[in-house]
């Protein structure tokens, strides 16, 4: 199998085609597969609305990306080191993919020209692996994208440009700085919007790995190292290809389970997420993001008593959002602590005053507390925003019967 994988990569690594093209092709194919599998799962176990289906084309489901091989602490804690390879070729959103591919297309030909095809690929892979490791050690649950590998190419180009004071070296340095700045700005923007899995720790780790690998190649590696370099490059390519095949196979089998037994799939996927996040928390109890996600998973299986401690830990760790506040308010209401949940519902609505789910939560809390008029007003407001909320319809009917 390894020999077959090497054969597939050999033409890409040693043939006449620019190296950026096969790398971009792999990334685009992986994104297309993640989007297709996301569409499948939404159609089978989701709401199947046009907005949800379009959203999967724009941003694949996190569960699919994790199954295909998103890297980060979640993968390390669950003993899945091969995800360090697959994470390099996966992307969290269409804009994330486009920006990464543009930067790769701009910088890879220059690095390939000055270092050679094989060395450029080794720099790319080692920087990507270093970025995945840096993200995991920083405690980020999951991360993905070629950004860390591209930053390794940036680092290698800067090393070459600084050591070769020619006009070509200066052009390479300035061109690299421009594209590195663009990639960094996109990472800063995506941190709060499009792709929160973009990792600054990963970018830094990839850059340092690119610098160190380039220095080693310039000062230590001579012609006698060429056979070893060739084996290293083909070995890295083969491991990456086999890891991607494993990740795709896992995601496809999950989609097949959703097709054949949707109820079993939903339960197993949720239980698997709880177990995986539990492994992270066992190693790093202060990981607030893991607590937040596990709290949400417990709430999905109606285990609100278990959800509340995780949601409390997430808030104490600095993870705060209207959705998290609403989830905590609903969980407290379900365990008979409606009064304790009211401040959370109010805090969530102060940020998103028209959120139908939170209005429904507060209406239930008001009803439980005997504040009938306020409950009716919130039920009605929730139905204005989303006329299909069955719980709000039932609550409004309970409180207005006989009027």
Tab-separated table of C-alpha atoms in Angstrom:
chain	number	residue	atom	x	y	z
A	1	UNK	CA	0.000	0.000	0.000
A	2	UNK	CA	2.857	2.372	0.840
A	3	UNK	CA	4.472	1.649	-2.534
A	4	UNK	CA	1.189	2.455	-4.273
A	5	UNK	CA	0.925	5.739	-2.358
A	6	UNK	CA	4.510	6.576	-3.290
A	7	UNK	CA	3.697	5.942	-6.953
A	8	UNK	CA	0.784	8.374	-6.784
A	9	UNK	CA	2.959	11.088	-5.288
A	10	UNK	CA	6.132	10.458	-7.274
A	11	UNK	CA	4.958	12.252	-10.416
A	12	UNK	CA	3.759	15.195	-8.334
A	13	UNK	CA	7.071	15.462	-6.464
A	14	UNK	CA	9.498	14.683	-9.268
A	15	UNK	CA	7.579	15.505	-12.446
A	16	UNK	CA	7.484	18.732	-14.473
A	17	UNK	CA	4.245	20.143	-13.011
A	18	UNK	CA	4.730	23.060	-10.525
A	19	UNK	CA	4.486	21.663	-7.011
A	20	UNK	CA	1.764	24.104	-5.967
A	21	UNK	CA	-0.715	22.526	-8.414
A	22	UNK	CA	-0.945	19.015	-6.906
A	23	UNK	CA	-1.003	20.461	-3.377
A	24	UNK	CA	-3.863	22.781	-4.316
A	25	UNK	CA	-5.668	19.901	-6.011
A	26	UNK	CA	-5.498	17.796	-2.835
A	27	UNK	CA	-6.795	20.684	-0.698
A	28	UNK	CA	-9.662	21.452	-3.084
A	29	UNK	CA	-10.632	17.782	-3.287
A	30	UNK	CA	-10.620	17.465	0.509
A	31	UNK	CA	-12.805	20.563	0.835
A	32	UNK	CA	-15.233	19.242	-1.782
A	33	UNK	CA	-15.490	15.942	0.092
A	34	UNK	CA	-16.041	17.675	3.434
A	35	UNK	CA	-18.778	19.849	1.909
A	36	UNK	CA	-20.450	16.850	0.235
A	37	UNK	CA	-20.429	14.819	3.448
A	38	UNK	CA	-21.774	17.814	5.375
A	39	UNK	CA	-24.621	18.155	2.874
A	40	UNK	CA	-25.372	14.461	3.295
A	41	UNK	CA	-25.518	14.640	7.083
A	42	UNK	CA	-27.652	17.794	7.084
A	43	UNK	CA	-30.086	16.227	4.653
A	44	UNK	CA	-30.309	13.055	6.758
A	45	UNK	CA	-30.316	14.285	10.357
A	46	UNK	CA	-30.544	18.096	10.096
A	47	UNK	CA	-33.332	20.488	9.168
A	48	UNK	CA	-32.551	20.208	5.440
A	49	UNK	CA	-33.405	23.862	4.798
A	50	UNK	CA	-31.880	25.707	1.874
A	51	UNK	CA	-29.908	27.982	4.212
A	52	UNK	CA	-28.418	24.990	6.049
A	53	UNK	CA	-27.493	23.262	2.812
A	54	UNK	CA	-25.867	26.414	1.430
A	55	UNK	CA	-24.074	26.882	4.750
A	56	UNK	CA	-22.490	23.437	4.390
A	57	UNK	CA	-21.040	24.466	1.025
A	58	UNK	CA	-19.626	27.634	2.602
A	59	UNK	CA	-18.548	26.095	5.930
A	60	UNK	CA	-18.461	22.283	6.290
A	61	UNK	CA	-19.740	20.798	9.541
A	62	UNK	CA	-17.111	20.731	12.325
A	63	UNK	CA	-18.005	17.098	13.048
A	64	UNK	CA	-17.124	16.134	9.468
A	65	UNK	CA	-13.838	18.054	9.569
A	66	UNK	CA	-12.901	16.411	12.869
A	67	UNK	CA	-13.675	12.961	11.457
A	68	UNK	CA	-11.654	13.688	8.324
A	69	UNK	CA	-8.672	14.725	10.412
A	70	UNK	CA	-8.684	18.209	11.942
A	71	UNK	CA	-5.591	18.499	14.104
A	72	UNK	CA	-5.173	20.068	17.518
A	73	UNK	CA	-5.351	18.997	21.145
A	74	UNK	CA	-8.524	16.963	20.526
A	75	UNK	CA	-6.608	14.652	18.182
A	76	UNK	CA	-3.544	14.349	20.430
A	77	UNK	CA	-5.600	13.617	23.555
A	78	UNK	CA	-7.413	10.832	21.698
A	79	UNK	CA	-4.206	9.259	20.346
A	80	UNK	CA	-4.742	10.172	16.698
A	81	UNK	CA	-1.334	11.592	15.683
A	82	UNK	CA	-1.999	10.983	11.974
A	83	UNK	CA	-4.394	13.954	12.152
A	84	UNK	CA	-1.275	16.135	12.326
A	85	UNK	CA	-0.826	15.297	8.628
A	86	UNK	CA	-4.436	15.480	7.492
A	87	UNK	CA	-5.023	18.841	9.173
A	88	UNK	CA	-2.632	20.474	6.698
A	89	UNK	CA	-4.984	19.757	3.782
A	90	UNK	CA	-8.367	20.554	5.394
A	91	UNK	CA	-10.060	23.956	5.531
A	92	UNK	CA	-12.801	25.381	7.727
A	93	UNK	CA	-14.569	27.500	5.122
A	94	UNK	CA	-14.535	28.448	1.451
A	95	UNK	CA	-12.853	31.848	2.107
A	96	UNK	CA	-10.267	30.048	4.247
A	97	UNK	CA	-9.520	27.691	1.359
A	98	UNK	CA	-9.345	30.474	-1.252
A	99	UNK	CA	-6.938	32.675	0.737
A	100	UNK	CA	-4.693	29.742	1.647
A	101	UNK	CA	-4.542	28.555	-1.966
A	102	UNK	CA	-3.749	32.052	-3.272
A	103	UNK	CA	-0.897	32.407	-0.784
A	104	UNK	CA	0.381	28.920	-1.583
A	105	UNK	CA	0.314	29.675	-5.303
A	106	UNK	CA	2.211	32.922	-4.771
A	107	UNK	CA	4.974	31.642	-2.484
A	108	UNK	CA	5.559	27.984	-3.434
A	109	UNK	CA	6.986	28.626	-6.952
A	110	UNK	CA	9.569	31.036	-5.509
A	111	UNK	CA	10.647	28.595	-2.784
A	112	UNK	CA	10.669	25.738	-5.292
A	113	UNK	CA	12.903	27.765	-7.598
A	114	UNK	CA	15.585	28.532	-5.022
A	115	UNK	CA	15.506	25.357	-2.893
A	116	UNK	CA	14.425	22.783	-5.443
A	117	UNK	CA	11.214	20.834	-5.748
A	118	UNK	CA	11.904	18.126	-3.182
A	119	UNK	CA	13.291	20.465	-0.522
A	120	UNK	CA	10.326	22.814	-0.966
A	121	UNK	CA	7.908	19.956	-0.338
A	122	UNK	CA	9.814	18.833	2.765
A	123	UNK	CA	9.762	22.389	4.119
A	124	UNK	CA	6.016	22.567	3.444
A	125	UNK	CA	5.251	19.292	5.239
A	126	UNK	CA	7.553	19.801	8.221
A	127	UNK	CA	6.201	23.314	8.763
A	128	UNK	CA	2.634	22.001	8.585
A	129	UNK	CA	3.419	19.297	11.142
A	130	UNK	CA	5.123	21.822	13.417
A	131	UNK	CA	2.103	24.107	13.157
A	132	UNK	CA	-0.267	21.281	14.103
A	133	UNK	CA	1.906	20.389	17.089
A	134	UNK	CA	2.202	24.012	18.215
A	135	UNK	CA	-1.565	24.400	18.078
A	136	UNK	CA	-2.067	21.211	20.096
A	137	UNK	CA	0.491	22.171	22.750
A	138	UNK	CA	-1.108	25.603	23.000
A	139	UNK	CA	-4.331	23.825	23.976
A	140	UNK	CA	-6.430	24.634	20.919
A	141	UNK	CA	-9.057	21.933	20.496
A	142	UNK	CA	-8.765	21.682	16.733
A	143	UNK	CA	-7.052	23.498	13.913
A	144	UNK	CA	-6.690	22.991	10.187
A	145	UNK	CA	-5.461	24.588	6.983
A	146	UNK	CA	-2.263	25.050	5.001
A	147	UNK	CA	-1.541	28.358	6.738
A	148	UNK	CA	1.141	26.936	9.037
A	149	UNK	CA	2.809	25.127	6.122
A	150	UNK	CA	2.634	28.295	4.004
A	151	UNK	CA	4.183	30.294	6.830
A	152	UNK	CA	6.991	27.730	6.838
A	153	UNK	CA	7.570	28.578	3.172
A	154	UNK	CA	7.539	32.268	4.115
A	155	UNK	CA	10.205	31.568	6.739
A	156	UNK	CA	12.337	29.613	4.274
A	157	UNK	CA	12.068	32.401	1.690
A	158	UNK	CA	13.105	35.015	4.248
A	159	UNK	CA	16.116	32.906	5.236
A	160	UNK	CA	17.216	32.555	1.619
A	161	UNK	CA	16.641	36.231	0.876
A	162	UNK	CA	18.591	37.382	3.938
A	163	UNK	CA	21.534	35.083	3.206
A	164	UNK	CA	21.636	35.847	-0.513
A	165	UNK	CA	21.962	39.592	-0.813
A	166	UNK	CA	21.328	39.629	-4.544
A	167	UNK	CA	18.518	41.523	-6.209
A	168	UNK	CA	16.610	38.262	-6.541
A	169	UNK	CA	16.994	37.603	-2.804
A	170	UNK	CA	15.677	41.079	-1.962
A	171	UNK	CA	12.666	40.625	-4.241
A	172	UNK	CA	11.939	37.290	-2.605
A	173	UNK	CA	12.101	38.842	0.871
A	174	UNK	CA	9.756	41.734	0.078
A	175	UNK	CA	7.335	39.550	-1.848
A	176	UNK	CA	7.266	37.068	1.003
A	177	UNK	CA	6.595	39.790	3.568
A	178	UNK	CA	3.602	41.015	1.539
A	179	UNK	CA	1.940	37.618	1.321
A	180	UNK	CA	2.755	36.781	4.931
A	181	UNK	CA	1.021	40.005	6.002
A	182	UNK	CA	-2.062	39.116	3.932
A	183	UNK	CA	-2.232	35.651	5.471
A	184	UNK	CA	-1.814	37.087	8.966
A	185	UNK	CA	-4.565	39.681	8.436
A	186	UNK	CA	-6.942	36.997	7.195
A	187	UNK	CA	-6.107	34.907	10.263
A	188	UNK	CA	-6.902	37.878	12.515
A	189	UNK	CA	-10.216	38.495	10.719
A	190	UNK	CA	-11.188	34.822	10.671
A	191	UNK	CA	-10.493	34.520	14.395
A	192	UNK	CA	-13.744	36.365	15.056
A	193	UNK	CA	-15.763	35.498	11.971
A	194	UNK	CA	-15.221	32.983	9.197
A	195	UNK	CA	-12.871	30.308	10.514
A	196	UNK	CA	-12.161	30.383	14.241
A	197	UNK	CA	-9.943	27.303	13.883
A	198	UNK	CA	-7.202	29.396	12.223
A	199	UNK	CA	-4.385	29.188	14.756
A	200	UNK	CA	-1.813	31.877	15.481
A	201	UNK	CA	0.166	29.322	17.489
A	202	UNK	CA	0.159	27.142	14.366
A	203	UNK	CA	1.329	30.021	12.170
A	204	UNK	CA	4.188	30.776	14.539
A	205	UNK	CA	5.169	27.099	14.813
A	206	UNK	CA	5.126	26.691	11.043
A	207	UNK	CA	7.221	29.818	10.511
A	208	UNK	CA	9.884	28.713	13.004
A	209	UNK	CA	9.993	25.222	11.475
A	210	UNK	CA	10.399	26.711	8.002
A	211	UNK	CA	13.283	28.907	9.143
A	212	UNK	CA	15.077	26.046	10.904
A	213	UNK	CA	14.584	23.602	8.031
A	214	UNK	CA	15.824	26.148	5.501
A	215	UNK	CA	18.920	26.893	7.594
A	216	UNK	CA	19.674	23.172	7.879
A	217	UNK	CA	19.307	22.727	4.140
A	218	UNK	CA	21.523	25.672	3.293
A	219	UNK	CA	24.349	24.891	5.710
A	220	UNK	CA	24.227	21.138	6.298
A	221	UNK	CA	22.698	19.282	3.383
A	222	UNK	CA	24.942	18.503	0.421
A	223	UNK	CA	24.629	16.328	-2.706
A	224	UNK	CA	25.254	13.145	-0.711
A	225	UNK	CA	21.980	13.803	1.158
A	226	UNK	CA	19.841	13.685	-1.996
A	227	UNK	CA	18.765	9.999	-1.710
A	228	UNK	CA	17.763	10.583	1.911
A	229	UNK	CA	15.837	13.705	0.953
A	230	UNK	CA	14.006	11.785	-1.751
A	231	UNK	CA	13.022	9.052	0.706
A	232	UNK	CA	11.960	11.652	3.269
A	233	UNK	CA	9.805	13.510	0.769
A	234	UNK	CA	8.127	10.375	-0.568
A	235	UNK	CA	7.654	9.051	2.956
A	236	UNK	CA	5.966	12.264	4.130
A	237	UNK	CA	3.768	12.292	1.034
A	238	UNK	CA	2.768	8.651	1.514
A	239	UNK	CA	1.898	9.117	5.187
A	240	UNK	CA	-0.155	12.201	4.330
A	241	UNK	CA	-2.026	10.362	1.572
A	242	UNK	CA	-2.753	7.326	3.749
A	243	UNK	CA	-3.844	9.563	6.640
A	244	UNK	CA	-6.232	11.431	4.344
A	245	UNK	CA	-7.639	8.114	3.112
A	246	UNK	CA	-8.224	7.028	6.712
A	247	UNK	CA	-9.934	10.316	7.583
A	248	UNK	CA	-12.158	10.243	4.505
A	249	UNK	CA	-13.057	6.626	5.214
A	250	UNK	CA	-14.078	7.500	8.769
A	251	UNK	CA	-16.261	10.377	7.596
A	252	UNK	CA	-17.862	8.288	4.832
A	253	UNK	CA	-18.674	5.461	7.256
A	254	UNK	CA	-20.273	8.028	9.561
A	255	UNK	CA	-22.417	9.315	6.699
A	256	UNK	CA	-23.405	5.731	5.855
A	257	UNK	CA	-24.489	5.160	9.473
A	258	UNK	CA	-26.546	8.355	9.309
A	259	UNK	CA	-28.196	7.046	6.135
A	260	UNK	CA	-28.942	3.577	7.475
A	261	UNK	CA	-29.740	4.421	11.122
A	262	UNK	CA	-30.113	8.178	11.747
A	263	UNK	CA	-31.219	7.791	15.380
A	264	UNK	CA	-28.273	5.535	16.171
A	265	UNK	CA	-25.927	7.920	14.370
A	266	UNK	CA	-27.104	10.939	16.372
A	267	UNK	CA	-26.713	9.107	19.679
A	268	UNK	CA	-23.349	7.555	18.832
A	269	UNK	CA	-21.951	10.837	17.467
A	270	UNK	CA	-22.964	12.698	20.614
A	271	UNK	CA	-21.612	10.006	22.943
A	272	UNK	CA	-18.374	9.918	20.940
A	273	UNK	CA	-18.002	13.683	21.283
A	274	UNK	CA	-18.496	13.470	25.051
A	275	UNK	CA	-15.847	10.736	25.294
A	276	UNK	CA	-13.360	12.607	23.081
A	277	UNK	CA	-13.807	15.852	24.999
A	278	UNK	CA	-13.504	13.924	28.248
A	279	UNK	CA	-10.035	12.797	27.158
A	280	UNK	CA	-9.056	16.432	26.603
A	281	UNK	CA	-10.428	17.526	29.986
A	282	UNK	CA	-8.628	14.663	31.731
A	283	UNK	CA	-5.335	16.074	30.435
A	284	UNK	CA	-6.247	19.757	30.723
A	285	UNK	CA	-9.096	20.454	33.118
A	286	UNK	CA	-8.740	24.177	32.482
A	287	UNK	CA	-9.601	23.883	28.782
A	288	UNK	CA	-12.707	26.071	28.752
A	289	UNK	CA	-13.580	25.341	25.119
A	290	UNK	CA	-13.676	21.603	25.831
A	291	UNK	CA	-15.959	22.172	28.812
A	292	UNK	CA	-18.292	24.328	26.697
A	293	UNK	CA	-18.579	21.714	23.945
A	294	UNK	CA	-19.045	18.835	26.378
A	295	UNK	CA	-21.718	20.802	28.232
A	296	UNK	CA	-23.577	21.279	24.951
A	297	UNK	CA	-23.228	17.565	24.159
A	298	UNK	CA	-24.646	16.602	27.563
A	299	UNK	CA	-27.567	18.982	27.008
A	300	UNK	CA	-28.301	17.346	23.636
A	301	UNK	CA	-28.895	14.036	25.428
A	302	UNK	CA	-31.024	15.800	28.065
A	303	UNK	CA	-28.435	15.185	30.793
A	304	UNK	CA	-28.732	18.711	32.153
A	305	UNK	CA	-27.321	17.851	35.586
A	306	UNK	CA	-24.043	16.869	33.906
A	307	UNK	CA	-24.151	19.824	31.511
A	308	UNK	CA	-24.289	22.526	34.204
A	309	UNK	CA	-20.819	21.910	35.772
A	310	UNK	CA	-19.208	21.972	32.311
A	311	UNK	CA	-21.022	25.171	31.344
A	312	UNK	CA	-19.969	26.743	34.655
A	313	UNK	CA	-16.346	25.747	33.988
A	314	UNK	CA	-16.523	27.219	30.473
A	315	UNK	CA	-17.815	30.563	31.754
A	316	UNK	CA	-15.224	30.604	34.542
A	317	UNK	CA	-12.530	29.955	31.935
A	318	UNK	CA	-13.542	32.952	29.825
A	319	UNK	CA	-15.676	31.258	27.168
A	320	UNK	CA	-18.843	33.335	27.027
A	321	UNK	CA	-21.499	33.801	24.376
A	322	UNK	CA	-25.260	34.357	24.155
A	323	UNK	CA	-25.674	30.730	23.022
A	324	UNK	CA	-23.736	29.442	26.033
A	325	UNK	CA	-25.739	31.642	28.391
A	326	UNK	CA	-28.996	30.435	26.886
A	327	UNK	CA	-27.904	26.818	27.188
A	328	UNK	CA	-27.021	27.298	30.854
A	329	UNK	CA	-30.339	29.063	31.525
A	330	UNK	CA	-32.282	26.214	29.883
A	331	UNK	CA	-30.288	23.558	31.756
A	332	UNK	CA	-30.924	25.266	35.098
A	333	UNK	CA	-34.625	25.518	34.268
A	334	UNK	CA	-34.770	21.802	33.410
A	335	UNK	CA	-33.243	20.776	36.757
A	336	UNK	CA	-35.708	22.922	38.714
A	337	UNK	CA	-33.538	26.008	39.224
A	338	UNK	CA	-35.444	28.454	37.044
A	339	UNK	CA	-34.635	31.490	39.202
A	340	UNK	CA	-30.892	30.784	38.854
A	341	UNK	CA	-31.246	30.616	35.069
A	342	UNK	CA	-33.043	33.948	34.639
A	343	UNK	CA	-29.867	36.128	34.852
A	344	UNK	CA	-28.264	34.036	32.097
A	345	UNK	CA	-31.309	34.388	29.837
A	346	UNK	CA	-31.356	38.148	30.432
A	347	UNK	CA	-27.619	38.380	29.709
A	348	UNK	CA	-28.049	36.488	26.430
A	349	UNK	CA	-30.981	38.656	25.323
A	350	UNK	CA	-29.042	41.818	26.155
A	351	UNK	CA	-26.668	40.805	23.330
A	352	UNK	CA	-29.165	39.144	20.945
A	353	UNK	CA	-32.600	40.573	21.874
A	354	UNK	CA	-34.408	38.906	18.952
A	355	UNK	CA	-33.088	35.371	19.416
A	356	UNK	CA	-36.125	33.082	19.330
A	357	UNK	CA	-34.523	30.231	21.284
A	358	UNK	CA	-33.523	32.482	24.174
A	359	UNK	CA	-36.911	34.197	24.226
A	360	UNK	CA	-38.482	30.741	24.485
A	361	UNK	CA	-36.114	29.842	27.334
A	362	UNK	CA	-36.949	32.982	29.294
A	363	UNK	CA	-40.679	32.446	28.678
A	364	UNK	CA	-40.430	28.983	30.239
A	365	UNK	CA	-38.540	30.437	33.189
A	366	UNK	CA	-41.145	33.189	33.666
A	367	UNK	CA	-43.922	30.610	33.484
A	368	UNK	CA	-42.192	28.447	36.096
A	369	UNK	CA	-41.793	31.486	38.353
A	370	UNK	CA	-45.485	32.400	38.007
A	371	UNK	CA	-44.842	35.584	36.001
A	372	UNK	CA	-47.634	34.863	33.540
A	373	UNK	CA	-47.824	38.133	31.574
A	374	UNK	CA	-44.076	38.259	30.976
A	375	UNK	CA	-44.105	34.602	29.896
A	376	UNK	CA	-46.896	35.279	27.373
A	377	UNK	CA	-45.011	38.278	25.978
A	378	UNK	CA	-41.820	36.230	25.496
A	379	UNK	CA	-43.679	33.288	23.934
A	380	UNK	CA	-45.283	35.653	21.449
A	381	UNK	CA	-41.973	37.393	20.711
A	382	UNK	CA	-40.307	34.029	20.114
A	383	UNK	CA	-43.035	33.016	17.663
A	384	UNK	CA	-42.685	36.294	15.796
A	385	UNK	CA	-39.033	35.451	15.183
A	386	UNK	CA	-39.683	31.749	14.470
A	387	UNK	CA	-43.307	30.633	14.040
A	388	UNK	CA	-42.288	26.950	14.104
A	389	UNK	CA	-41.150	26.681	17.739
A	390	UNK	CA	-43.447	23.970	19.070
A	391	UNK	CA	-42.613	24.625	22.730
A	392	UNK	CA	-43.524	28.313	22.419
A	393	UNK	CA	-46.815	27.422	20.728
A	394	UNK	CA	-47.662	24.961	23.491
A	395	UNK	CA	-46.667	27.416	26.214
A	396	UNK	CA	-48.722	30.214	24.750
A	397	UNK	CA	-51.710	27.899	24.441
A	398	UNK	CA	-51.367	26.818	28.083
A	399	UNK	CA	-51.290	30.377	29.353
A	400	UNK	CA	-54.033	31.816	27.131
A	401	UNK	CA	-56.593	29.021	27.235
A	402	UNK	CA	-59.998	30.356	28.218
A	403	UNK	CA	-59.186	33.959	27.379
